[in-house]
């Protein structure tokens, strides 16, 4: 019996004026979301089954959520939230913000955060993994918690004299069945 809508797909491309600051919200139930070259205040992207790829997003805040897919964010946002159930998360800041906050979480995937850390950059991290490892490339860290037991790893630390640093990066990240890498050499 023929299925009239079997294997059918749809793609929507929206071209928006570059000279406007936008508040953009995109949602799909089954498909990928790709957003490139946008300026605005807030950006929200949510899909149930698909990749979320955000590039050259010059916005104040980004929130991305997917259930089955990776989340890739290259943005100037000072507030980034990204969550996935089955996929990796990669965040690459494209601007040096005075203060940036990242709240990242996934299960069955790794988390990568790239940072252009200079000598006047302070890090504050709260990182948790189960069945994975943590790699942290941040200078002069003072550890509040640095635990490792039975496949679980937890690090809570901040750069010495964090409050005096010109640039402050706060990363809260957790994953199960994956690793967390925060540093300079993270691949897109």
Coordinates of C-alpha atoms in Angstrom, one line a residue:
X1 CA 0.0 0.0 0.0
X2 CA 1.6 3.3 -1.0
X3 CA 2.2 5.8 1.7
X4 CA 1.4 9.3 0.4
X5 CA 3.7 11.1 2.8
X6 CA 6.4 8.5 3.4
X7 CA 10.0 9.7 3.1
X8 CA 8.8 13.3 2.6
X9 CA 10.8 16.1 4.0
X10 CA 10.7 19.9 4.2
X11 CA 13.3 22.6 4.5
X12 CA 12.6 26.1 5.5
X13 CA 15.2 28.9 4.8
X14 CA 14.5 32.3 6.3
X15 CA 16.7 35.3 5.2
X16 CA 16.5 38.1 7.7
X17 CA 17.8 41.7 7.5
X18 CA 21.4 41.9 8.8
X19 CA 20.9 45.4 10.1
X20 CA 18.2 44.5 12.7
X21 CA 18.6 43.1 16.2
X22 CA 16.4 40.1 16.5
X23 CA 14.9 37.8 19.1
X24 CA 14.7 34.4 17.4
X25 CA 13.0 31.3 18.5
X26 CA 13.0 28.1 16.4
X27 CA 11.4 24.8 17.2
X28 CA 11.0 21.6 15.2
X29 CA 9.9 18.1 16.2
X30 CA 12.0 16.1 13.8
X31 CA 14.9 17.8 12.1
X32 CA 18.0 19.8 12.3
X33 CA 18.3 23.5 13.0
X34 CA 21.0 25.6 11.4
X35 CA 21.3 29.3 12.2
X36 CA 24.1 31.4 10.8
X37 CA 25.1 35.1 10.7
X38 CA 22.5 36.5 13.0
X39 CA 22.5 39.6 15.3
X40 CA 20.1 40.0 18.1
X41 CA 19.4 39.8 21.8
X42 CA 18.3 36.2 22.3
X43 CA 18.4 33.0 20.3
X44 CA 16.4 29.8 21.2
X45 CA 16.6 26.6 19.3
X46 CA 14.8 23.3 20.2
X47 CA 14.4 20.0 18.3
X48 CA 13.4 16.5 19.4
X49 CA 15.5 14.6 16.8
X50 CA 18.3 16.5 15.1
X51 CA 21.5 18.5 15.2
X52 CA 21.5 22.1 16.3
X53 CA 24.2 24.2 14.6
X54 CA 24.6 27.9 15.5
X55 CA 27.4 29.8 13.8
X56 CA 28.3 33.5 13.9
X57 CA 25.5 34.3 16.3
X58 CA 26.2 37.8 17.7
X59 CA 23.6 37.7 20.4
X60 CA 23.4 38.2 24.2
X61 CA 22.1 34.8 25.0
X62 CA 21.7 31.4 23.4
X63 CA 19.7 28.4 24.5
X64 CA 19.8 25.2 22.5
X65 CA 18.0 21.9 23.4
X66 CA 17.8 18.6 21.5
X67 CA 16.9 15.0 22.5
X68 CA 18.8 13.1 19.8
X69 CA 21.6 15.1 18.3
X70 CA 24.7 17.2 18.8
X71 CA 24.7 20.9 19.6
X72 CA 27.4 23.1 18.0
X73 CA 27.5 26.8 19.1
X74 CA 29.9 29.4 17.8
X75 CA 28.6 32.7 19.3
X76 CA 29.5 35.9 21.0
X77 CA 26.8 35.3 23.6
X78 CA 27.7 35.9 27.3
X79 CA 25.0 33.5 28.4
X80 CA 24.9 30.0 26.8
X81 CA 22.7 27.1 27.7
X82 CA 22.9 23.8 25.8
X83 CA 21.4 20.5 26.5
X84 CA 21.2 17.2 24.7
X85 CA 20.2 13.6 25.6
X86 CA 22.2 11.8 23.0
X87 CA 24.8 14.0 21.5
X88 CA 27.9 16.0 22.0
X89 CA 28.1 19.7 22.8
X90 CA 30.7 22.0 21.4
X91 CA 30.9 25.7 22.4
X92 CA 33.3 28.2 20.7
X93 CA 33.1 31.8 21.8
X94 CA 33.7 34.2 18.9
X95 CA 34.2 37.3 21.0
X96 CA 36.0 38.2 24.2
X97 CA 33.2 39.0 26.7
X98 CA 34.0 40.5 30.1
X99 CA 31.8 37.8 31.7
X100 CA 30.4 34.7 30.2
X101 CA 28.4 31.9 31.7
X102 CA 27.8 28.4 30.2
X103 CA 25.4 25.8 31.5
X104 CA 25.9 22.6 29.5
X105 CA 24.6 19.1 29.9
X106 CA 24.3 15.9 28.0
X107 CA 24.0 12.2 28.5
X108 CA 25.8 9.8 26.0
X109 CA 28.0 12.5 24.6
X110 CA 31.1 14.7 25.3
X111 CA 31.2 18.4 26.0
X112 CA 33.9 20.6 24.6
X113 CA 34.4 24.3 25.4
X114 CA 37.0 26.3 23.6
X115 CA 38.5 29.4 25.2
X116 CA 40.9 32.0 24.1
X117 CA 42.2 32.3 27.6
X118 CA 44.7 35.2 28.1
X119 CA 46.7 36.0 31.2
X120 CA 43.9 38.2 32.5
X121 CA 41.2 35.5 32.1
X122 CA 39.7 33.8 35.1
X123 CA 37.8 30.5 35.1
X124 CA 35.2 29.2 37.5
X125 CA 34.2 25.6 36.7
X126 CA 31.8 23.1 38.1
X127 CA 32.3 19.9 36.0
X128 CA 30.8 16.4 36.5
X129 CA 31.2 13.2 34.5
X130 CA 30.2 9.6 35.0
X131 CA 32.0 7.1 32.7
X132 CA 34.3 9.7 31.3
X133 CA 37.2 12.0 31.9
X134 CA 37.8 15.7 32.5
X135 CA 40.5 17.7 30.8
X136 CA 40.9 21.2 32.0
X137 CA 43.4 23.7 30.5
X138 CA 43.1 26.7 32.7
X139 CA 46.0 28.3 34.6
X140 CA 46.4 28.9 38.3
X141 CA 43.3 26.9 39.5
X142 CA 42.4 26.5 43.1
X143 CA 40.4 23.3 43.6
X144 CA 37.4 23.3 46.0
X145 CA 36.5 19.7 44.8
X146 CA 38.7 17.3 42.8
X147 CA 37.2 13.9 43.2
X148 CA 37.6 10.7 41.2
X149 CA 36.0 7.4 42.1
X150 CA 34.5 4.4 40.2
X151 CA 34.1 6.1 36.9
X152 CA 32.8 9.4 38.4
X153 CA 34.8 12.6 38.3
X154 CA 33.9 16.0 39.7
X155 CA 35.9 19.2 39.6
X156 CA 34.9 22.5 41.2
X157 CA 37.6 25.1 40.9
X158 CA 38.4 28.7 40.1
X159 CA 41.3 30.7 39.0
X160 CA 43.4 32.3 41.7
X161 CA 42.2 35.9 42.1
X162 CA 39.1 35.2 39.9
X163 CA 37.2 38.3 41.0
X164 CA 40.1 40.5 40.0
X165 CA 40.4 39.2 36.4
X166 CA 39.2 41.4 33.5
X167 CA 37.6 38.5 31.7
X168 CA 35.6 35.9 33.7
X169 CA 34.4 32.5 32.2
X170 CA 32.0 30.4 34.3
X171 CA 31.3 26.9 33.0
X172 CA 28.9 24.4 34.6
X173 CA 28.9 21.2 32.7
X174 CA 27.8 17.6 33.3
X175 CA 27.6 14.4 31.2
X176 CA 27.3 10.7 31.6
X177 CA 29.0 8.4 29.2
X178 CA 31.3 11.1 27.8
X179 CA 34.2 13.4 28.6
X180 CA 34.4 17.2 29.3
X181 CA 37.3 19.2 27.8
X182 CA 37.7 22.9 28.6
X183 CA 40.7 24.5 26.9
X184 CA 42.4 26.1 24.0
X185 CA 42.6 23.2 21.5
X186 CA 39.0 22.1 21.1
X187 CA 37.9 21.0 17.6
X188 CA 34.7 22.3 16.1

